[in-house]
Amino acid sequence: MYTPDRAQDLRWIQRAIDLAALCPPAPGAYSVGAVIVGEDGTELASGYSRATGPREHAEEVALAQLPQDHPRLASATIYSSLEPCSQRSAARTPCARRILEAGIPRVVIAWREPSLFVDDCVGYEQLVEAGVVVVELPELAAAAKAVNSHLGGLA
C-alpha cells in the first residue's frame, strides 16, 4: 500500500476542509469535505455534505462517484475533514461502514466527531478494528471546526 508523506496528507486534508466550506450550512448537521486519492496521488473522487441532497454525507457523496468494486479503491486513501460517522439518524448506511465496504485501506481525518449530535461516535475505532490505517491530523482540527461555526459551541 502506498503511504503518502505528511506534506501530502496535509495538502489533501486541506482540500477536504476547503470542500467542507462549500456545504450549505444546516443547523443539525456538520459541514464535511472528503477526497478519495489513488495510490498514485491522483484525486479519484470528492464530495461534501449536502452536495446533492439534504441528508448526504461527504464520504457518501465521494464514494457514490465510483463503482463500489472500483479496483483503485483497494489501495486508495480517503481524506475527511471529520471522523466518518458510525451511526446515522436516517435509515442510511454510516460512512465508516461505507468505507469498509469499499475496501479503502487508509483514512485520514482532521477532527474527531464531538458529542454534539451523537453521544459516542466510534467511526475511528470501527475502522481501526477492521484493519484500516487511520491517521489523525489534529493540527488542522481548528480549520475543520471553523467551517462548522454555524453549529456554535464547538470548542
Backbone as a chain_set.jsonl record, in Angstrom:
{"seq": "MYTPDRAQDLRWIQRAIDLAALCPPAPGAYSVGAVIVGEDGTELASGYSRATGPREHAEEVALAQLPQDHPRLASATIYSSLEPCSQRSAARTPCARRILEAGIPRVVIAWREPSLFVDDCVGYEQLVEAGVVVVELPELAAAAKAVNSHLGGLA", "coords": {"N": [[0.846, -1.191, 0.0], [0.559, 2.144, -0.879], [1.87, 4.866, 0.866], [1.27, 8.1, 1.511], [3.382, 10.975, 2.129], [3.692, 13.139, 5.023], [3.369, 15.827, 4.232], [1.865, 15.558, 1.893], [-0.446, 14.383, 2.959], [-1.334, 16.507, 4.573], [-1.876, 18.407, 2.607], [-3.972, 17.182, 1.138], [-5.915, 16.864, 3.143], [-6.433, 19.485, 3.686], [-7.636, 20.17, 1.288], [-9.996, 18.709, 1.595], [-11.11, 20.137, 3.74], [-11.468, 22.594, 2.491], [-13.451, 21.848, 0.663], [-15.473, 21.291, 2.488], [-16.187, 23.837, 3.212], [-17.861, 24.56, 1.182], [-20.289, 23.49, 1.751], [-23.799, 23.781, 2.187], [-24.825, 25.485, 5.019], [-26.329, 23.798, 7.777], [-28.542, 23.559, 10.487], [-28.618, 21.173, 11.99], [-26.459, 19.587, 11.275], [-23.11, 18.633, 10.411], [-20.657, 20.361, 8.434], [-18.812, 18.902, 6.075], [-15.995, 17.774, 4.223], [-14.717, 15.526, 1.731], [-12.18, 13.564, 0.168], [-11.133, 11.222, -2.175], [-8.215, 9.568, -2.831], [-6.04, 8.13, -5.147], [-3.477, 5.545, -5.137], [-1.432, 6.516, -6.656], [-1.416, 9.146, -6.158], [-3.351, 10.723, -7.358], [-6.461, 12.459, -7.564], [-9.403, 10.707, -7.147], [-12.108, 10.987, -6.58], [-14.422, 13.299, -5.068], [-16.249, 15.079, -2.526], [-18.828, 16.799, -0.677], [-20.733, 17.439, 2.291], [-24.242, 17.377, 1.895], [-24.148, 17.988, -0.825], [-25.62, 17.005, -2.994], [-28.023, 16.432, -1.917], [-30.14, 16.79, 0.996], [-29.484, 15.024, 3.111], [-27.103, 13.794, 2.649], [-23.821, 12.661, 3.304], [-20.373, 13.694, 3.249], [-18.421, 11.672, 2.647], [-20.087, 9.731, 1.617], [-21.074, 11.009, -0.696], [-18.681, 11.288, -2.173], [-17.884, 8.563, -2.459], [-20.006, 7.621, -3.978], [-19.421, 8.426, -6.506], [-17.83, 6.594, -7.712], [-17.689, 3.204, -8.939], [-18.592, 0.643, -6.618], [-16.917, -1.563, -6.626], [-14.605, -0.611, -7.718], [-11.326, -0.971, -8.864], [-9.207, 0.648, -7.949], [-9.854, 1.517, -5.429], [-8.985, -0.282, -3.523], [-6.41, 0.387, -2.871], [-6.463, 2.977, -2.146], [-6.664, 6.193, -0.428], [-8.869, 7.796, 1.779], [-9.678, 11.048, 2.517], [-11.003, 12.959, 5.067], [-12.618, 15.732, 6.479], [-13.798, 15.412, 8.913], [-14.168, 12.864, 11.356], [-15.325, 9.764, 10.061], [-18.766, 8.923, 10.213], [-20.362, 6.728, 12.611], [-22.898, 6.051, 13.072], [-26.196, 6.827, 11.878], [-28.814, 9.217, 11.829], [-30.845, 9.009, 10.045], [-32.255, 6.345, 8.058], [-29.827, 5.275, 6.821], [-26.727, 4.038, 5.521], [-23.962, 4.154, 7.697], [-20.99, 6.182, 7.337], [-18.465, 5.094, 8.057], [-18.927, 2.351, 7.76], [-19.5, 2.317, 5.011], [-16.993, 2.961, 3.963], [-15.517, 0.734, 4.778], [-16.902, -1.258, 3.333], [-16.228, -0.477, 0.77], [-13.608, -1.129, 0.726], [-11.417, 0.504, 1.216], [-8.187, 1.094, 2.347], [-6.988, 3.052, 3.954], [-7.472, 5.912, 5.956], [-7.663, 9.364, 6.48], [-8.077, 11.909, 8.797], [-9.125, 15.16, 10.008], [-10.335, 15.856, 12.355], [-11.895, 14.566, 15.236], [-15.207, 13.392, 15.729], [-17.233, 15.408, 17.731], [-19.406, 15.148, 20.669], [-21.95, 16.232, 19.787], [-24.228, 15.703, 18.162], [-24.282, 12.969, 18.212], [-23.79, 10.798, 20.857], [-21.542, 9.122, 21.184], [-19.445, 8.794, 18.876], [-17.949, 6.286, 17.051], [-16.565, 5.835, 14.744], [-13.85, 6.052, 14.038], [-12.703, 4.077, 15.717], [-14.08, 1.772, 14.784], [-13.079, 1.554, 12.18], [-10.307, 1.168, 12.659], [-10.385, -1.236, 14.133], [-11.171, -2.926, 12.102], [-8.914, -3.13, 10.633], [-8.112, -0.992, 9.08], [-5.881, 1.632, 8.299], [-5.736, 4.478, 10.177], [-5.253, 7.879, 10.245], [-4.828, 10.741, 12.151], [-4.882, 14.225, 11.883], [-4.41, 16.491, 13.927], [-3.513, 19.116, 13.897], [-4.932, 20.436, 11.965], [-7.466, 20.498, 12.886], [-8.694, 22.786, 14.0], [-9.229, 24.339, 11.726], [-11.086, 22.695, 10.44], [-13.113, 22.756, 12.328], [-13.769, 25.48, 12.228], [-15.148, 25.765, 9.834], [-17.518, 24.807, 10.601], [-18.765, 26.664, 12.183], [-21.361, 27.545, 12.19], [-22.746, 25.863, 13.833], [-22.147, 26.462, 16.45], [-20.806, 26.39, 19.827], [-18.677, 24.595, 19.498], [-15.799, 23.655, 20.722]], "CA": [[0.0, 0.0, 0.0], [1.235, 3.43, -0.966], [1.62, 5.732, 2.01], [1.721, 9.456, 1.236], [4.115, 11.597, 3.224], [2.894, 14.062, 5.844], [3.039, 17.026, 3.452], [0.748, 15.196, 1.01], [-1.632, 14.23, 3.81], [-1.796, 17.843, 4.967], [-2.435, 19.064, 1.417], [-5.263, 16.579, 0.805], [-6.911, 17.153, 4.182], [-6.813, 20.89, 3.472], [-8.607, 20.14, 0.178], [-11.263, 18.264, 2.189], [-11.644, 21.263, 4.524], [-11.948, 23.58, 1.51], [-14.73, 21.332, 0.172], [-16.453, 21.454, 3.574], [-16.633, 25.232, 3.195], [-18.893, 24.683, 0.152], [-21.535, 22.909, 2.255], [-24.837, 24.677, 2.685], [-24.935, 25.282, 6.473], [-27.578, 23.217, 8.265], [-28.483, 23.62, 11.949], [-28.47, 19.873, 12.623], [-25.502, 18.749, 10.555], [-21.765, 19.146, 10.182], [-20.171, 20.624, 7.086], [-17.668, 18.0, 5.948], [-15.498, 17.514, 2.884], [-13.988, 14.26, 1.605], [-11.469, 13.362, -1.092], [-10.556, 9.889, -2.341], [-6.974, 9.726, -3.588], [-5.446, 6.867, -5.552], [-2.125, 5.329, -4.629], [-0.5, 7.304, -7.456], [-1.523, 10.541, -5.74], [-4.354, 11.464, -8.126], [-7.803, 12.505, -6.991], [-10.36, 9.826, -7.807], [-13.457, 11.499, -6.344], [-14.519, 14.2, -3.918], [-17.604, 15.476, -2.226], [-19.062, 17.497, 0.577], [-22.053, 17.197, 2.864], [-25.406, 18.014, 1.285], [-23.823, 18.422, -2.186], [-26.683, 16.643, -3.929], [-29.237, 16.139, -1.169], [-30.048, 17.303, 2.362], [-29.032, 14.042, 4.098], [-25.885, 13.128, 2.194], [-22.549, 12.956, 3.962], [-19.276, 13.922, 2.304], [-17.844, 10.403, 2.207], [-21.133, 9.107, 0.815], [-21.079, 11.7, -1.989], [-17.449, 10.929, -2.883], [-17.924, 7.143, -2.813], [-21.036, 7.411, -4.999], [-18.875, 8.785, -7.818], [-17.056, 5.457, -8.214], [-18.33, 1.906, -8.692], [-18.129, 0.102, -5.336], [-15.834, -2.52, -6.855], [-13.541, 0.054, -8.478], [-10.074, -1.59, -8.419], [-8.279, 1.584, -7.304], [-10.238, 1.742, -4.032], [-8.239, -1.22, -2.67], [-5.122, 0.981, -2.496], [-6.713, 4.42, -2.021], [-6.827, 6.862, 0.872], [-9.948, 8.784, 1.822], [-9.414, 12.165, 3.423], [-12.258, 13.553, 5.517], [-12.378, 16.787, 7.463], [-14.368, 14.947, 10.178], [-14.229, 11.406, 11.53], [-16.501, 9.147, 9.438], [-19.809, 8.593, 11.194], [-20.589, 5.321, 12.95], [-24.347, 5.853, 13.08], [-26.924, 7.87, 11.177], [-30.169, 9.416, 12.336], [-31.72, 8.493, 8.992], [-32.035, 4.925, 7.768], [-28.786, 5.245, 5.798], [-25.515, 3.354, 5.959], [-22.939, 5.061, 8.231], [-19.838, 6.349, 6.454], [-17.401, 4.141, 8.399], [-19.283, 1.082, 7.121], [-19.344, 2.503, 3.564], [-15.554, 2.897, 3.684], [-15.137, -0.673, 4.915], [-17.482, -1.996, 2.213], [-15.492, -0.093, -0.44], [-12.279, -1.729, 0.815], [-10.366, 1.526, 1.293], [-7.33, 0.671, 3.456], [-6.372, 4.149, 4.717], [-8.343, 7.061, 6.176], [-7.006, 10.481, 7.158], [-9.075, 12.868, 9.285], [-8.623, 16.342, 10.7], [-11.055, 16.138, 13.596], [-12.789, 13.517, 15.752], [-16.56, 13.93, 15.905], [-17.618, 15.686, 19.121], [-20.71, 14.614, 21.084], [-22.97, 17.256, 19.565], [-25.424, 15.024, 17.658], [-24.141, 11.561, 18.568], [-23.074, 10.753, 22.127], [-20.257, 8.435, 21.13], [-19.067, 8.368, 17.536], [-16.854, 5.333, 17.119], [-16.116, 5.549, 13.387], [-12.395, 5.856, 14.101], [-12.456, 2.774, 16.328], [-14.576, 0.722, 13.889], [-12.135, 1.426, 11.07], [-9.062, 0.574, 13.17], [-10.666, -2.637, 14.469], [-11.293, -3.685, 10.854], [-7.613, -3.184, 9.985], [-7.841, 0.213, 8.289], [-4.921, 2.578, 8.872], [-6.397, 5.765, 10.374], [-4.307, 8.93, 10.633], [-5.491, 11.978, 12.565], [-4.025, 15.406, 11.754], [-5.057, 17.453, 14.819], [-3.104, 20.496, 13.619], [-5.928, 21.055, 11.089], [-8.786, 20.398, 13.515], [-9.279, 24.124, 14.155], [-9.757, 24.743, 10.422], [-12.29, 21.899, 10.211], [-14.132, 23.294, 13.239], [-14.146, 26.821, 11.777], [-16.132, 25.596, 8.769], [-18.742, 24.416, 11.286], [-19.114, 27.704, 13.165], [-22.82, 27.687, 12.212], [-23.303, 24.997, 14.871], [-21.895, 27.028, 17.771], [-20.418, 25.511, 20.916], [-17.626, 23.626, 19.162], [-14.529, 24.141, 21.268]], "C": [[0.882, 1.241, 0.0], [0.88, 4.267, 0.258], [2.159, 7.123, 1.704], [2.526, 10.008, 2.41], [3.216, 12.63, 3.912], [2.474, 15.308, 5.066], [1.869, 16.748, 2.509], [-0.539, 15.028, 1.81], [-2.196, 15.591, 4.198], [-2.453, 18.566, 3.783], [-3.82, 18.509, 1.093], [-6.319, 16.847, 1.877], [-7.338, 18.615, 4.094], [-7.812, 20.984, 2.319], [-9.973, 19.704, 0.711], [-11.911, 19.394, 3.0], [-12.18, 22.341, 3.591], [-13.289, 23.139, 0.918], [-15.826, 21.511, 1.22], [-17.014, 22.871, 3.597], [-17.716, 25.474, 2.14], [-20.251, 24.175, 0.623], [-22.548, 23.99, 2.593], [-24.977, 24.448, 4.193], [-26.314, 24.731, 6.841], [-27.494, 23.158, 9.786], [-28.268, 22.274, 12.624], [-27.441, 18.985, 11.963], [-24.156, 19.446, 10.396], [-21.554, 19.457, 8.703], [-18.847, 19.882, 6.962], [-17.282, 17.895, 4.48], [-14.719, 16.209, 2.884], [-13.374, 14.156, 0.217], [-10.92, 11.937, -1.088], [-9.374, 10.032, -3.29], [-6.385, 8.345, -3.882], [-4.016, 6.752, -5.072], [-1.072, 6.074, -5.449], [-0.586, 8.796, -7.139], [-2.516, 11.359, -6.54], [-5.713, 11.388, -7.439], [-8.732, 11.632, -7.818], [-11.782, 10.363, -7.711], [-13.414, 12.442, -5.148], [-15.979, 14.555, -3.695], [-17.673, 16.253, -0.933], [-20.501, 17.259, 1.015], [-23.116, 18.021, 2.145], [-25.149, 18.514, -0.141], [-24.967, 18.148, -3.151], [-27.99, 16.279, -3.225], [-29.06, 16.508, 0.288], [-29.501, 16.33, 3.399], [-27.699, 13.392, 3.734], [-24.655, 13.615, 2.938], [-21.446, 13.029, 2.914], [-18.691, 12.622, 1.759], [-18.812, 9.661, 1.285], [-21.155, 9.705, -0.599], [-19.847, 11.302, -2.808], [-17.486, 9.478, -3.349], [-18.938, 6.859, -3.92], [-20.526, 7.733, -6.409], [-18.088, 7.648, -8.469], [-17.856, 4.175, -8.033], [-17.753, 1.298, -7.41], [-16.976, -0.878, -5.5], [-14.691, -1.926, -7.687], [-12.181, -0.463, -7.98], [-9.122, -0.642, -7.691], [-8.643, 1.865, -5.848], [-9.421, 0.877, -3.076], [-6.879, -0.683, -2.246], [-5.24, 2.499, -2.293], [-6.678, 4.893, -0.571], [-8.031, 7.779, 0.75], [-9.612, 9.797, 2.897], [-10.757, 12.777, 3.783], [-11.958, 14.597, 6.587], [-12.904, 16.413, 8.848], [-14.361, 13.421, 10.193], [-15.468, 10.832, 10.843], [-17.501, 8.673, 10.493], [-19.929, 7.094, 11.404], [-22.07, 5.01, 13.082], [-25.006, 7.049, 12.41], [-28.304, 8.006, 11.795], [-31.184, 8.921, 11.312], [-31.4, 7.017, 8.769], [-31.041, 4.799, 6.604], [-27.549, 4.588, 6.389], [-24.502, 4.372, 6.486], [-21.693, 5.072, 7.335], [-18.692, 5.397, 6.781], [-17.68, 2.8, 7.733], [-19.131, 1.181, 5.605], [-17.872, 2.382, 3.162], [-15.066, 1.454, 3.758], [-15.658, -1.496, 3.731], [-16.747, -1.703, 0.906], [-14.079, -0.681, -0.446], [-11.137, -0.723, 0.846], [-9.503, 1.242, 2.522], [-6.779, 1.785, 4.344], [-7.32, 5.343, 4.752], [-7.545, 8.125, 6.923], [-8.084, 11.487, 7.532], [-8.385, 14.06, 9.949], [-9.16, 16.438, 12.119], [-11.941, 14.956, 13.96], [-14.163, 14.138, 16.021], [-16.878, 14.166, 17.377], [-19.021, 15.147, 19.415], [-21.798, 15.671, 20.966], [-24.291, 16.615, 19.128], [-25.45, 13.556, 18.057], [-23.296, 11.508, 19.832], [-21.688, 10.134, 22.022], [-19.981, 7.929, 19.725], [-17.855, 7.449, 17.662], [-16.392, 4.923, 15.713], [-14.635, 5.247, 13.334], [-12.089, 4.445, 14.597], [-12.915, 1.623, 15.425], [-13.604, 0.483, 12.735], [-10.854, 0.73, 11.521], [-9.269, -0.916, 13.473], [-10.759, -3.514, 13.226], [-9.977, -3.729, 10.071], [-7.272, -2.004, 9.097], [-6.814, 1.07, 9.032], [-5.638, 3.922, 8.966], [-5.374, 6.745, 10.924], [-5.12, 10.163, 10.996], [-4.479, 13.111, 12.485], [-4.621, 16.536, 12.603], [-4.647, 18.901, 14.57], [-4.057, 21.198, 12.653], [-7.344, 20.971, 11.656], [-9.454, 21.769, 13.646], [-9.884, 24.617, 12.844], [-11.038, 23.982, 10.102], [-13.433, 22.387, 11.107], [-14.646, 24.64, 12.753], [-15.218, 26.763, 10.693], [-17.51, 25.253, 9.363], [-19.192, 25.432, 12.328], [-20.615, 27.941, 13.24], [-23.47, 26.847, 13.308], [-23.126, 25.573, 16.272], [-21.447, 25.976, 18.767], [-19.378, 24.463, 20.589], [-16.276, 24.17, 19.625], [-13.385, 23.248, 20.855]], "O": [[1.824, 1.358, 0.784], [-0.289, 4.359, 0.634], [3.373, 7.314, 1.643], [2.368, 9.561, 3.546], [2.126, 12.945, 3.435], [1.352, 15.791, 5.222], [0.988, 17.591, 2.339], [-1.602, 15.48, 1.384], [-3.409, 15.798, 4.152], [-3.462, 19.251, 3.948], [-4.742, 19.272, 0.806], [-7.491, 17.037, 1.554], [-8.485, 18.944, 4.396], [-8.738, 21.794, 2.371], [-10.996, 20.268, 0.323], [-13.127, 19.579, 2.945], [-13.223, 22.936, 3.861], [-14.169, 23.971, 0.696], [-16.965, 21.841, 0.888], [-18.173, 23.083, 3.956], [-18.414, 26.486, 2.196], [-21.26, 24.408, -0.042], [-22.205, 24.997, 3.211], [-25.226, 23.317, 4.612], [-27.331, 25.148, 6.286], [-26.467, 22.744, 10.324], [-27.771, 22.241, 13.75], [-27.522, 17.761, 12.066], [-24.074, 20.667, 10.264], [-22.205, 18.875, 7.835], [-17.882, 20.195, 7.659], [-18.143, 17.923, 3.6], [-14.134, 15.824, 3.896], [-13.957, 14.596, -0.774], [-10.313, 11.502, -0.109], [-9.508, 10.545, -4.401], [-6.249, 7.507, -2.991], [-3.41, 7.738, -4.651], [0.058, 6.247, -4.991], [0.087, 9.612, -7.77], [-2.531, 12.584, -6.417], [-6.061, 10.384, -6.817], [-8.838, 11.794, -9.034], [-12.571, 10.214, -8.644], [-12.497, 12.392, -4.328], [-16.827, 14.356, -4.566], [-16.695, 16.348, -0.192], [-21.367, 16.922, 0.207], [-22.917, 19.195, 1.834], [-25.875, 19.387, -0.617], [-25.254, 18.964, -4.027], [-28.952, 15.864, -3.872], [-27.931, 16.537, 0.777], [-29.087, 16.763, 4.475], [-27.224, 12.518, 4.46], [-24.473, 14.81, 3.17], [-21.581, 12.482, 1.82], [-18.489, 12.486, 0.553], [-18.404, 9.045, 0.301], [-21.246, 8.97, -1.582], [-19.96, 11.011, -3.999], [-17.159, 9.186, -4.499], [-18.737, 5.942, -4.718], [-21.15, 7.343, -7.395], [-17.724, 7.732, -9.642], [-18.625, 4.06, -7.078], [-16.557, 1.426, -7.148], [-16.144, -1.009, -4.602], [-13.906, -2.661, -8.285], [-11.913, -0.396, -6.78], [-8.307, -1.096, -6.889], [-7.82, 2.4, -5.105], [-9.191, 1.271, -1.933], [-6.254, -1.243, -1.346], [-4.235, 3.209, -2.271], [-6.664, 4.098, 0.369], [-8.199, 8.461, -0.261], [-9.303, 9.445, 4.035], [-11.56, 13.081, 2.901], [-11.147, 14.37, 7.484], [-12.51, 17.017, 9.846], [-14.529, 12.778, 9.157], [-16.563, 11.365, 11.024], [-17.129, 8.102, 11.518], [-19.643, 6.297, 10.51], [-22.459, 3.847, 13.192], [-24.446, 8.144, 12.378], [-28.894, 7.019, 12.235], [-32.265, 8.463, 11.681], [-30.383, 6.514, 9.247], [-31.379, 4.281, 5.54], [-27.351, 4.586, 7.604], [-24.206, 5.352, 5.803], [-21.391, 4.086, 6.663], [-18.008, 4.933, 5.868], [-16.764, 2.176, 7.196], [-18.678, 0.227, 4.972], [-17.549, 1.773, 2.142], [-14.298, 1.005, 2.908], [-14.936, -2.334, 3.191], [-16.651, -2.569, 0.036], [-13.428, -0.73, -1.489], [-10.0, -1.074, 0.53], [-10.029, 1.156, 3.632], [-6.169, 1.505, 5.376], [-7.892, 5.736, 3.736], [-6.838, 7.82, 7.883], [-8.904, 11.872, 6.698], [-7.237, 13.981, 10.385], [-8.522, 17.03, 12.99], [-12.647, 14.409, 13.113], [-14.258, 15.275, 16.484], [-16.804, 13.24, 18.184], [-19.735, 14.738, 18.499], [-22.489, 15.969, 21.941], [-25.349, 16.946, 19.662], [-26.521, 12.97, 18.22], [-22.215, 12.096, 19.886], [-20.759, 10.574, 22.7], [-20.25, 6.769, 19.415], [-16.862, 7.796, 18.301], [-15.895, 3.816, 15.513], [-14.207, 4.304, 12.669], [-11.317, 3.712, 13.98], [-12.221, 0.613, 15.31], [-13.342, -0.661, 12.364], [-10.369, -0.185, 10.855], [-8.438, -1.751, 13.116], [-10.462, -4.707, 13.283], [-9.921, -4.294, 8.979], [-6.241, -2.017, 8.425], [-6.88, 1.209, 10.253], [-6.099, 4.45, 7.955], [-4.715, 6.481, 11.929], [-5.997, 10.581, 10.24], [-3.352, 12.977, 12.96], [-5.264, 17.438, 12.066], [-5.353, 19.82, 14.985], [-4.008, 22.421, 12.525], [-8.308, 21.332, 10.982], [-10.658, 21.892, 13.423], [-10.941, 25.246, 12.85], [-11.977, 24.557, 9.551], [-14.587, 22.423, 10.681], [-15.842, 24.915, 12.856], [-16.099, 27.621, 10.644], [-18.534, 25.398, 8.695], [-19.924, 25.087, 13.256], [-21.105, 28.476, 14.234], [-24.619, 27.092, 13.675], [-23.87, 25.215, 17.186], [-21.69, 24.787, 18.562], [-19.216, 23.513, 21.355], [-15.693, 25.043, 18.981], [-12.238, 23.503, 21.223]]}, "num_chains": 1, "name": "protein.A"}
